[in-house]
Amino acid sequence: MDNCIFCKIANGEIPSATLYEDEDFRVILDLGPASKGHALILPKTHAANIYELSDELAAKAMILAKKMAKKMTDGLKCDGFNIVQNNGETAGQTVFHFHMHLIPRYQGDGVGLTWKPGKLSDEDRDEILKKLNA
């Protein structure tokens, strides 16, 4: 897409702090990090979200996320790691080019990526199973 900022970054048209690059992806440091070392995996081809991403690129993105998480954990000596991928505005997506967040976690960092667990009711369970196993 001509006006997609992540397309331009992924393809080297806009400079970035690049941690990794291959023929399909660029991994960059996030300019608005949640924690020290927060990075983004950007595919070089445009897909607005995971639904538009090819199965091949989705698989490669997850393998790359695993490799980068290991490298970043070893190098940054973080205490944990979040791999986050949002789809749609309601889910927190703000740039509509598929990307994965690699977020190193440190004890006491205050990064808020948790939620209060609810309870799966029998009614919800039965409704969900009916809708998704039809």
mmCIF file of C-alpha atoms in Angstrom:
data_model
loop_
_atom_site.group_PDB
_atom_site.id
_atom_site.type_symbol
_atom_site.label_atom_id
_atom_site.label_comp_id
_atom_site.label_asym_id
_atom_site.label_seq_id
_atom_site.Cartn_x
_atom_site.Cartn_y
_atom_site.Cartn_z
ATOM 1 C CA MET A 1 0.000 0.000 0.000
ATOM 2 C CA ASP A 2 1.316 3.390 -0.991
ATOM 3 C CA ASN A 3 0.568 5.178 2.289
ATOM 4 C CA CYS A 4 1.224 2.372 4.803
ATOM 5 C CA ILE A 5 3.922 3.475 7.245
ATOM 6 C CA PHE A 6 4.821 -0.117 8.181
ATOM 7 C CA CYS A 7 5.204 -1.083 4.505
ATOM 8 C CA LYS A 8 7.645 1.801 4.105
ATOM 9 C CA ILE A 9 9.596 0.848 7.242
ATOM 10 C CA ALA A 10 9.623 -2.881 6.436
ATOM 11 C CA ASN A 11 10.945 -2.202 2.939
ATOM 12 C CA GLY A 12 13.633 0.248 4.053
ATOM 13 C CA GLU A 13 12.035 3.423 2.687
ATOM 14 C CA ILE A 14 11.956 4.909 6.204
ATOM 15 C CA PRO A 15 14.973 4.375 8.480
ATOM 16 C CA SER A 16 14.530 2.205 11.547
ATOM 17 C CA ALA A 17 16.563 0.581 14.303
ATOM 18 C CA THR A 18 16.648 -2.831 12.641
ATOM 19 C CA LEU A 19 17.387 -5.905 14.743
ATOM 20 C CA TYR A 20 16.871 -8.456 11.965
ATOM 21 C CA GLU A 21 15.989 -8.577 8.290
ATOM 22 C CA ASP A 22 15.393 -11.284 5.704
ATOM 23 C CA GLU A 23 13.495 -11.486 2.402
ATOM 24 C CA ASP A 24 10.095 -11.578 4.149
ATOM 25 C CA PHE A 25 10.443 -9.581 7.386
ATOM 26 C CA ARG A 26 12.127 -6.726 9.182
ATOM 27 C CA VAL A 27 12.304 -6.616 12.988
ATOM 28 C CA ILE A 28 12.644 -3.122 14.432
ATOM 29 C CA LEU A 29 12.733 -1.449 17.817
ATOM 30 C CA ASP A 30 9.351 0.112 18.622
ATOM 31 C CA LEU A 31 9.489 3.924 18.873
ATOM 32 C CA GLY A 32 6.857 3.805 21.643
ATOM 33 C CA PRO A 33 8.152 0.900 23.716
ATOM 34 C CA ALA A 34 6.212 -0.760 26.517
ATOM 35 C CA SER A 35 9.545 -1.938 27.960
ATOM 36 C CA LYS A 36 13.268 -1.803 27.212
ATOM 37 C CA GLY A 37 13.852 -3.716 23.972
ATOM 38 C CA HIS A 38 10.214 -3.745 22.741
ATOM 39 C CA ALA A 39 10.389 -4.673 19.067
ATOM 40 C CA LEU A 40 8.034 -5.254 16.136
ATOM 41 C CA ILE A 41 8.055 -7.981 13.498
ATOM 42 C CA LEU A 42 6.899 -6.440 10.198
ATOM 43 C CA PRO A 43 6.239 -8.462 7.038
ATOM 44 C CA LYS A 44 7.494 -6.780 3.883
ATOM 45 C CA THR A 45 4.250 -7.545 2.054
ATOM 46 C CA HIS A 46 1.100 -5.763 3.171
ATOM 47 C CA ALA A 47 -1.633 -7.564 5.057
ATOM 48 C CA ALA A 48 -3.902 -5.477 7.277
ATOM 49 C CA ASN A 49 -4.221 -8.211 9.907
ATOM 50 C CA ILE A 50 -3.774 -11.921 10.559
ATOM 51 C CA TYR A 51 -6.880 -12.731 8.521
ATOM 52 C CA GLU A 52 -5.241 -11.334 5.380
ATOM 53 C CA LEU A 53 -1.783 -12.824 6.046
ATOM 54 C CA SER A 54 -0.914 -15.958 4.080
ATOM 55 C CA ASP A 55 -0.556 -19.172 6.052
ATOM 56 C CA GLU A 56 3.084 -19.364 4.941
ATOM 57 C CA LEU A 57 3.923 -15.892 6.273
ATOM 58 C CA ALA A 58 1.945 -16.485 9.468
ATOM 59 C CA ALA A 59 4.005 -19.619 10.139
ATOM 60 C CA LYS A 60 7.261 -17.812 9.348
ATOM 61 C CA ALA A 61 6.269 -14.919 11.642
ATOM 62 C CA MET A 62 5.751 -17.253 14.602
ATOM 63 C CA ILE A 63 9.047 -19.047 13.995
ATOM 64 C CA LEU A 64 10.799 -15.672 13.755
ATOM 65 C CA ALA A 65 9.081 -14.513 16.968
ATOM 66 C CA LYS A 66 10.423 -17.585 18.759
ATOM 67 C CA LYS A 67 13.973 -17.002 17.490
ATOM 68 C CA MET A 68 13.914 -13.293 18.336
ATOM 69 C CA ALA A 69 12.431 -13.924 21.802
ATOM 70 C CA LYS A 70 15.286 -16.313 22.581
ATOM 71 C CA LYS A 71 17.924 -13.896 21.241
ATOM 72 C CA MET A 72 16.404 -10.930 23.072
ATOM 73 C CA THR A 73 15.955 -12.824 26.355
ATOM 74 C CA ASP A 74 19.588 -13.928 26.278
ATOM 75 C CA GLY A 75 20.909 -10.512 25.237
ATOM 76 C CA LEU A 76 18.746 -8.287 27.434
ATOM 77 C CA LYS A 77 18.590 -10.629 30.436
ATOM 78 C CA CYS A 78 14.855 -10.015 30.811
ATOM 79 C CA ASP A 79 12.755 -11.992 33.280
ATOM 80 C CA GLY A 80 9.938 -12.926 30.906
ATOM 81 C CA PHE A 81 8.583 -12.228 27.443
ATOM 82 C CA ASN A 82 5.277 -11.332 25.782
ATOM 83 C CA ILE A 83 4.526 -11.950 22.127
ATOM 84 C CA VAL A 84 1.433 -9.907 21.261
ATOM 85 C CA GLN A 85 -0.502 -9.603 18.022
ATOM 86 C CA ASN A 86 -3.652 -7.446 17.782
ATOM 87 C CA ASN A 87 -6.344 -7.580 15.084
ATOM 88 C CA GLY A 88 -8.859 -4.774 14.760
ATOM 89 C CA GLU A 89 -9.289 -1.488 16.559
ATOM 90 C CA THR A 90 -11.285 -3.059 19.403
ATOM 91 C CA ALA A 91 -8.379 -5.443 20.045
ATOM 92 C CA GLY A 92 -5.894 -2.565 20.239
ATOM 93 C CA GLN A 93 -4.575 -2.500 16.671
ATOM 94 C CA THR A 94 -3.573 1.063 15.740
ATOM 95 C CA VAL A 95 -1.546 0.484 12.566
ATOM 96 C CA PHE A 96 -3.407 -1.668 10.070
ATOM 97 C CA HIS A 97 -0.432 -3.631 8.766
ATOM 98 C CA PHE A 98 0.035 -7.040 10.419
ATOM 99 C CA HIS A 99 2.744 -6.892 13.069
ATOM 100 C CA MET A 100 3.811 -8.781 16.155
ATOM 101 C CA HIS A 101 5.030 -7.107 19.324
ATOM 102 C CA LEU A 102 8.050 -8.644 21.032
ATOM 103 C CA ILE A 103 7.972 -7.285 24.579
ATOM 104 C CA PRO A 104 10.770 -8.180 27.000
ATOM 105 C CA ARG A 105 9.471 -8.205 30.576
ATOM 106 C CA TYR A 106 11.355 -7.221 33.681
ATOM 107 C CA GLN A 107 10.360 -7.787 37.297
ATOM 108 C CA GLY A 108 8.320 -4.774 38.432
ATOM 109 C CA ASP A 109 8.216 -3.138 34.964
ATOM 110 C CA GLY A 110 4.555 -2.138 35.327
ATOM 111 C CA VAL A 111 3.678 -3.184 31.763
ATOM 112 C CA GLY A 112 -0.057 -3.901 31.818
ATOM 113 C CA LEU A 113 -0.657 -6.902 29.596
ATOM 114 C CA THR A 114 -2.768 -8.921 31.990
ATOM 115 C CA TRP A 115 -6.487 -9.333 32.595
ATOM 116 C CA LYS A 116 -8.695 -10.547 35.388
ATOM 117 C CA PRO A 117 -9.760 -14.106 34.542
ATOM 118 C CA GLY A 118 -13.504 -14.602 34.312
ATOM 119 C CA LYS A 119 -15.454 -17.856 34.563
ATOM 120 C CA LEU A 120 -16.661 -19.955 31.650
ATOM 121 C CA SER A 121 -20.351 -20.569 32.239
ATOM 122 C CA ASP A 122 -22.026 -23.747 31.022
ATOM 123 C CA GLU A 123 -24.291 -21.604 28.823
ATOM 124 C CA ASP A 124 -21.353 -19.774 27.173
ATOM 125 C CA ARG A 125 -19.418 -23.039 26.752
ATOM 126 C CA ASP A 126 -22.355 -24.744 25.029
ATOM 127 C CA GLU A 127 -23.045 -21.715 22.788
ATOM 128 C CA ILE A 128 -19.393 -21.411 21.737
ATOM 129 C CA LEU A 129 -19.009 -25.130 21.069
ATOM 130 C CA LYS A 130 -22.197 -25.125 18.983
ATOM 131 C CA LYS A 131 -21.088 -22.128 16.913
ATOM 132 C CA LEU A 132 -17.505 -23.250 16.338
ATOM 133 C CA ASN A 133 -17.959 -26.999 15.930
ATOM 134 C CA ALA A 134 -20.874 -26.844 13.499
#
